[in-house]
Coordinates of C-alpha atoms and ligand atoms in Angstrom, one line a residue:
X1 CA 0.0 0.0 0.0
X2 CA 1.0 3.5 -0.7
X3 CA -0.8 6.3 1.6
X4 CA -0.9 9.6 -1.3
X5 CA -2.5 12.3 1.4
X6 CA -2.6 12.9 4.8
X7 CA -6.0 12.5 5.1
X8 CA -5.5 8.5 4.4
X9 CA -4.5 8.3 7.6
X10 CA -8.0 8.5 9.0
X11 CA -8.5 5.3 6.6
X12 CA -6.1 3.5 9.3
X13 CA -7.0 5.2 12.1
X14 CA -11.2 4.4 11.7
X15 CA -12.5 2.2 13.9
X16 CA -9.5 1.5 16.7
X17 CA -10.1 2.7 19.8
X18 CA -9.9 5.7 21.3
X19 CA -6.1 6.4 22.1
X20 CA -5.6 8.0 26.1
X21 CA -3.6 11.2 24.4
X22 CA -1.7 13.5 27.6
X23 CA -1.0 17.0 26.2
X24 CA 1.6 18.5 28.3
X25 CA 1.6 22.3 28.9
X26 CA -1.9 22.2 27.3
X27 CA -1.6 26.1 27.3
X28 CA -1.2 26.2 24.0
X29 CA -4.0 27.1 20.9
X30 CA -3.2 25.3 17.7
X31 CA -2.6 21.9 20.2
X32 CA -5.9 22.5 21.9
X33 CA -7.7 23.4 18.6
X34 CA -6.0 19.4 17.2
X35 CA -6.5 18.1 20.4
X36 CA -10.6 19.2 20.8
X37 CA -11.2 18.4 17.0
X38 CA -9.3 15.0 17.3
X39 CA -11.2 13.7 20.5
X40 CA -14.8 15.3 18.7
X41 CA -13.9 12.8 16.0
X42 CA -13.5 9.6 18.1
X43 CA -10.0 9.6 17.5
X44 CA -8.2 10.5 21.2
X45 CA -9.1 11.2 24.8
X46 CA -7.5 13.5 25.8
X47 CA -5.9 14.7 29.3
X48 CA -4.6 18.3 29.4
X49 CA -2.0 19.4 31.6
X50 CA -1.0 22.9 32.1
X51 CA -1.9 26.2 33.3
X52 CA -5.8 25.9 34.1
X53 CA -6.6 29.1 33.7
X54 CA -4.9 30.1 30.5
X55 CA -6.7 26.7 29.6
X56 CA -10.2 27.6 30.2
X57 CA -9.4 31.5 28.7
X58 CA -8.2 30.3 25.7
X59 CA -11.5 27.8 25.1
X60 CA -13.4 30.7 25.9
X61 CA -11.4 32.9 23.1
X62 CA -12.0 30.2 20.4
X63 CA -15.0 28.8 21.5
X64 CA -13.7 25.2 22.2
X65 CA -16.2 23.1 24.5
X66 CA -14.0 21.2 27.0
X67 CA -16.5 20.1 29.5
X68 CA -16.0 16.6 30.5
X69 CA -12.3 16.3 29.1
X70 CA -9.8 16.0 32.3
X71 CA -7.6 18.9 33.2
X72 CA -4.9 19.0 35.6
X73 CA -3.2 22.1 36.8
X74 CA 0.1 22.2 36.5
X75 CA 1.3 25.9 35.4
X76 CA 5.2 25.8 35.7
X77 CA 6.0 24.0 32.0
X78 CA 8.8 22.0 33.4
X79 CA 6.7 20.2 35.9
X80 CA 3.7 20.1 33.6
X81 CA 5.7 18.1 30.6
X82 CA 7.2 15.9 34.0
X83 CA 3.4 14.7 35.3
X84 CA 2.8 14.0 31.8
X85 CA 6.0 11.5 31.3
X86 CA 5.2 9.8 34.6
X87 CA 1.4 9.2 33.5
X88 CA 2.4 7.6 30.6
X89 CA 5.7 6.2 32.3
X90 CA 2.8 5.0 34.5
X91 CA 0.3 2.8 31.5
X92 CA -2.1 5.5 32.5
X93 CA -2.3 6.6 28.3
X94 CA -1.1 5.7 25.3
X95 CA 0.5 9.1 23.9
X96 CA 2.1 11.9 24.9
X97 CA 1.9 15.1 22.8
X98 CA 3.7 18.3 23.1
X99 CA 2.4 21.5 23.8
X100 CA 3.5 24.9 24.4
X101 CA 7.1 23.9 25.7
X102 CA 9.9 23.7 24.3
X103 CA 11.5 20.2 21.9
X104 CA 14.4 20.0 24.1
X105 CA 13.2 19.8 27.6
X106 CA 10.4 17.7 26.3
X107 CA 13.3 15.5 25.1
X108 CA 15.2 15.6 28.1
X109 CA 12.0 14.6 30.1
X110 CA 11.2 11.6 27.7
X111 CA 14.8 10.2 28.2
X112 CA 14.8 10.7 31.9
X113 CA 16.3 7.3 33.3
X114 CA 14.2 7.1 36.4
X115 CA 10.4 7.9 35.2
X116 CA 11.0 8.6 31.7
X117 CA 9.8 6.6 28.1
X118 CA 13.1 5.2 27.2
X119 CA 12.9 1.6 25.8
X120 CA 16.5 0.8 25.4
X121 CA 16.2 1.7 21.3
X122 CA 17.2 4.8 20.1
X123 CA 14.2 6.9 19.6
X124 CA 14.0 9.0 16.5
X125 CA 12.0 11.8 14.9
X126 CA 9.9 10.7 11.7
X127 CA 8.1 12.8 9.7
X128 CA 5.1 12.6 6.8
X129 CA 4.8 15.2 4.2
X130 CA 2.3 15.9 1.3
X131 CA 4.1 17.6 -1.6
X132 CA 1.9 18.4 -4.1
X133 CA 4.8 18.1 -6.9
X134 CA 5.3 14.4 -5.4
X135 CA 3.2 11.7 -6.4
X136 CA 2.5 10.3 -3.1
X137 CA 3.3 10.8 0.4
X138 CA 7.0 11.2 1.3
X139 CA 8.4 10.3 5.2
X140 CA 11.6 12.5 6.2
X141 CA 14.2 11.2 9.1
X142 CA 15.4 12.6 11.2
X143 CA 14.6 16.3 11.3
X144 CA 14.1 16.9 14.7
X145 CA 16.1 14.9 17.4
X146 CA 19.2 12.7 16.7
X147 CA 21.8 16.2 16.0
X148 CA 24.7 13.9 14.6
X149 CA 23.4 9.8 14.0
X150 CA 26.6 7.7 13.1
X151 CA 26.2 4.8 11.2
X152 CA 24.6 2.5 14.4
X153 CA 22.2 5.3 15.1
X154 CA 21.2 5.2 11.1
X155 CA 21.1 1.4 11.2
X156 CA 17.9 1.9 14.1
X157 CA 16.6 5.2 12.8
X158 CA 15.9 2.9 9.4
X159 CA 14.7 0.0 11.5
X160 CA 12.2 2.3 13.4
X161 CA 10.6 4.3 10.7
X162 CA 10.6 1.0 8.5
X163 CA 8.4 -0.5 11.1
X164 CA 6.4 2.5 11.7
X165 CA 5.5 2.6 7.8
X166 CA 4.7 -0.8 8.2
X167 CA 1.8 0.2 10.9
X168 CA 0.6 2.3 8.2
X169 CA 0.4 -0.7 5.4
X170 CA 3.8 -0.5 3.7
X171 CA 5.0 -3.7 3.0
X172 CA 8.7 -2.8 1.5
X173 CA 9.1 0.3 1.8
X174 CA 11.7 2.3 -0.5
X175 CA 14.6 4.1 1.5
X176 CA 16.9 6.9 -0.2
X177 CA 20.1 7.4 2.1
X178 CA 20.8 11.3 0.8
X179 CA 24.1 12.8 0.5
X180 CA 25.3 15.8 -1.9
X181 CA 26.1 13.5 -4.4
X182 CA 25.2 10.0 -5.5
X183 CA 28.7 8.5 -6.0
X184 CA 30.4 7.5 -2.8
X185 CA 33.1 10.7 -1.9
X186 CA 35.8 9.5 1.0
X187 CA 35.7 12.7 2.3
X188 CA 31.9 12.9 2.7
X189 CA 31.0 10.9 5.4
X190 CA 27.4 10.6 4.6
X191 CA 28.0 8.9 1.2
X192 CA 30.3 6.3 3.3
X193 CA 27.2 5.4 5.2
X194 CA 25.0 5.5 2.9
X195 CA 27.2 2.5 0.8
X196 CA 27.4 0.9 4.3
X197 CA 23.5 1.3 4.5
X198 CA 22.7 -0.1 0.7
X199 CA 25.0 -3.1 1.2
X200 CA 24.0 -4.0 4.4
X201 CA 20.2 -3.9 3.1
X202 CA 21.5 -6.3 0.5
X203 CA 22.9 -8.3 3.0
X204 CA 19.9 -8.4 4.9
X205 CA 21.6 -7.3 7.9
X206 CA 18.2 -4.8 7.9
X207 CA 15.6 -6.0 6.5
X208 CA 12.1 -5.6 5.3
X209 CA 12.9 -2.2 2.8
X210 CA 14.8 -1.4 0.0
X211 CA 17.6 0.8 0.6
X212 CA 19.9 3.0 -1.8
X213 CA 22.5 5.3 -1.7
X214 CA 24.0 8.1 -1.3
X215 CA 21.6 9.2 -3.6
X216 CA 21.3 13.2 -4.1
X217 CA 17.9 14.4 -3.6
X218 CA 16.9 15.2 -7.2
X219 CA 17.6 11.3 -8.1
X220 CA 15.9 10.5 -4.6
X221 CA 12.8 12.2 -5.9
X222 CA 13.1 12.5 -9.7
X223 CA 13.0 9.6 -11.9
X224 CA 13.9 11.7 -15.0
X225 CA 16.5 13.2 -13.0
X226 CA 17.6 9.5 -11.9
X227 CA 17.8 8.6 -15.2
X228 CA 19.5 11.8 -16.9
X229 CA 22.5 10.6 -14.5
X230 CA 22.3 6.8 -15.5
X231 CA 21.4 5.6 -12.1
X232 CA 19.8 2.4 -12.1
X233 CA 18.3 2.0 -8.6
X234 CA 14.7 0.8 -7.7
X235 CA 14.2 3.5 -5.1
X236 CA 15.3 6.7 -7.4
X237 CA 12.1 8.5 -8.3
X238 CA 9.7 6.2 -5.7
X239 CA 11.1 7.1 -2.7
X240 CA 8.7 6.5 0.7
X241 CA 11.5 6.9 3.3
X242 CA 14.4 9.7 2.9
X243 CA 17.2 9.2 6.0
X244 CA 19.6 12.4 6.5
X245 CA 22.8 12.9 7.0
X246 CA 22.4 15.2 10.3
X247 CA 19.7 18.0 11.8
X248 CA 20.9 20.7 10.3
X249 CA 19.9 19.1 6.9
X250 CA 16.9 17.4 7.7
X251 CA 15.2 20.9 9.5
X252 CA 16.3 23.2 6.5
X253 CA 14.7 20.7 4.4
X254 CA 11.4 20.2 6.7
X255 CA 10.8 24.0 6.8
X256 CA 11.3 24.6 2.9
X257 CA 9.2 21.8 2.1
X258 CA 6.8 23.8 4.7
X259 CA 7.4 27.2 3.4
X260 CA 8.7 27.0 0.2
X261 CA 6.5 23.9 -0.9
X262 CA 3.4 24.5 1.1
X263 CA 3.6 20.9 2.1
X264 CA 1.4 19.3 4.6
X265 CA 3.2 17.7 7.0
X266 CA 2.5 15.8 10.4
X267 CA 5.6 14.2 12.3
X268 CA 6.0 12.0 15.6
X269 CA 8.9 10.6 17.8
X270 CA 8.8 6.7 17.3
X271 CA 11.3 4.1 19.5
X272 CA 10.0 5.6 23.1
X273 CA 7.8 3.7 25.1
X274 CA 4.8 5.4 23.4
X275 CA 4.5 7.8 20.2
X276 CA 5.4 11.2 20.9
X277 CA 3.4 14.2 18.9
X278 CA 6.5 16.4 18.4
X279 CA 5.2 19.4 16.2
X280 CA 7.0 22.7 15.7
X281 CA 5.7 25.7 17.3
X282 CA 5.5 27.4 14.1
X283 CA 3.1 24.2 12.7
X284 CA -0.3 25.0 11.9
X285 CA -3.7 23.6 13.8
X286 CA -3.7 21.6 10.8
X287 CA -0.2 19.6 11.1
X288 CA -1.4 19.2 14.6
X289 CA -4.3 17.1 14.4
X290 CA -2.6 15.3 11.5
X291 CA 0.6 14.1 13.8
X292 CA -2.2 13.5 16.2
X293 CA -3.7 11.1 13.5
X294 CA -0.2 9.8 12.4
X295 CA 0.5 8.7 16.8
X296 CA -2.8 6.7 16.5
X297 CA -1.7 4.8 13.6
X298 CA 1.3 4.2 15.5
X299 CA 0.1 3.4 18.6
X300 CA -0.8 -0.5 19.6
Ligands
LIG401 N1 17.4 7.8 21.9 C1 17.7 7.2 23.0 N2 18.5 7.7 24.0 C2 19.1 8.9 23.7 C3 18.9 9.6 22.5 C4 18.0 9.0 21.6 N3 17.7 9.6 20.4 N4 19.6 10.7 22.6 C5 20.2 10.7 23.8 N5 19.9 9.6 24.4 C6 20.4 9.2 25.8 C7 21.9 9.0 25.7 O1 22.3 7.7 25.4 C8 22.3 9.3 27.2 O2 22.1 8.3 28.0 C9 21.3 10.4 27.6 O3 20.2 10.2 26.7 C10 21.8 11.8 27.4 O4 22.4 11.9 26.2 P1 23.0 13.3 25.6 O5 23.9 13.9 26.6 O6 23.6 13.0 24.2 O7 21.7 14.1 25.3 P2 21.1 15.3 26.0 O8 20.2 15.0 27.1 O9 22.1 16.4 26.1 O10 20.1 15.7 24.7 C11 19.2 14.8 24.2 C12 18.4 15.7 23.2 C13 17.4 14.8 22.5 C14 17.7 16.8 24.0 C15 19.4 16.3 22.1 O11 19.9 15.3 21.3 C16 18.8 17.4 21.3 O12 18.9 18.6 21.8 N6 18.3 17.1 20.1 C17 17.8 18.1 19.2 C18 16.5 18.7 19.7 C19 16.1 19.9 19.0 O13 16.6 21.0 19.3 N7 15.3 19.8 17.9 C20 15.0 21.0 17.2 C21 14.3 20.8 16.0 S1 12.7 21.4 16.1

């Protein structure tokens, strides 16, 4: 199966339960606006966490109707975003999105030894786009949490998003390990990893995709562009998955795509001991409630 829009995702999501979702430091509109539509359309349950009042005044400023939904007061962010580990750390829900708080003390929280959501994996950030110059939807990794993976880290940041897209119906999904340029270059490191990554795929030392690289990202995207260079590679032009060389990369890319493109996008943290909604502040209501979709689909 191939997903071509966002909106497929309610497709995968209709009909599961209701997911237990924890928004921590719920203060926050767009995540209250995703959070009230998701749970009016049978999709979460939510449990806000945060400042109470600037709660209940924002649902009075939009109009949101959050009677019945449970709300704990918790103003200070830190401590908010620390209740809401230790509920889930506690099987009390099944996801934990992020509010108005910053990524890297959510992080920090999540990968708390004592009451965090580590599993022992690496956890890694995965993210969905609709491009409308793509022919179908197109995941990104990592934008948005691993700053510098070496070659072990790439090796599970594959193996996680590859099962993810496997939750969403992919059966072998097609990988694109990007560098600047699609021979391997000694002195660029990410081409070396990517050869590592192609081979070992061949190998089956990981399993269950097709992977290909380095690749640049005009023959990771562009058949005709593929072909023009005389690469012959199944994933060049059809890529589902693209892997990154590092942060820097991956965010320039996700907020061109965002800016530049107009894409859609929705993006979660996959490997912790639940699926993470980890949205930019800057995302719209919209990429909100879509991630929110994208942790159901996730989510056992
Ligand atoms: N998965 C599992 N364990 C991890 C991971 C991971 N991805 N990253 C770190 N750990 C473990 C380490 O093994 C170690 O035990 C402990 O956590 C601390 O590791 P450090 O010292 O490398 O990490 P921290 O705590 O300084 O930082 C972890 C962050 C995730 C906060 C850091 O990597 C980070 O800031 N990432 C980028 C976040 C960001 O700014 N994103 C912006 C884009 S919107």
């Amino acid at each position: 199966m191939v997903l071509k829009s966002l909106s497929d995702l309610k497709g995968i999501v209709s009909g599961k339960p209701r997911k237990k979702l924890v928004l921590a430091a719920a203060h926050d509109q767009h995540s209250l606006g995703a959070v009230i539509q998701a749970w009016h359309d049978d999709i979460v349950e939510p449990i806000l966490i945060g400042d109470a009042r600037a709660i209940q005044n924002i649902c009075m400023e939009y109009g949101y109707n959050i009677d019945g939904l449970q709300v704990i007061h918790e103003p200070v962010t830190e401590m908010s975003v620390e209740r809401a580990v230790r509920m889930l750390n506690g099987k009390q829900a099944d996801v934990l999105m992020k509010g108005k708080v910053g990524t890297t003390i959510l992080l920090k929280c999540v990968l708390n030894r004592e009451w965090g959501l580590r599993t022992g994996n690496l956890l890694s950030h995965i993210a969905l786009f609709e491009v409308e110059t793509y022919h179908k939807l197109i995941a990104v990794t990592d934008v948005a949490m691993n700053i510098a993976p070496n070659l072990k880290d790439k090796i599970a940041i594959v193996n996680n998003s590859v099962s993810f897209l496997h939750k969403l119906g992919y059966v072998m999904p097609k990988v694109a390990v990007l560098g600047a340029v699609e021979m391997v270059n000694e002195n660029m490191e990410a081409t070396l990893d990517a050869a590592l990554l192609s081979k070992m795929n061949q190998r089956d030392q990981i399993k269950n995709c097709i992977i290909d690289g380095p690749l640049a990202f005009d023959n990771a995207i562009s058949y005709e562009s593929a072909k023009h260079k005389g690469i012959r590679s199944e994933v060049a032009g059809d890529t589902d998955l693209l892997l990154m060389p590092d942060i820097e990369v991956g965010n320039v890319l996700y907020k061109s795509l965002v800016f530049f493109a107009r894409a859609k996008v929705a993006s979660i943290i996959l490997g912790a001991q639940v699926p993470i909604v980890l949205t930019s502040r800057s995302d719209s209501e919209q990429a909100k409630y879509d991630s929110i979709l994208l942790s159901a689909a996730a989510s056992n």
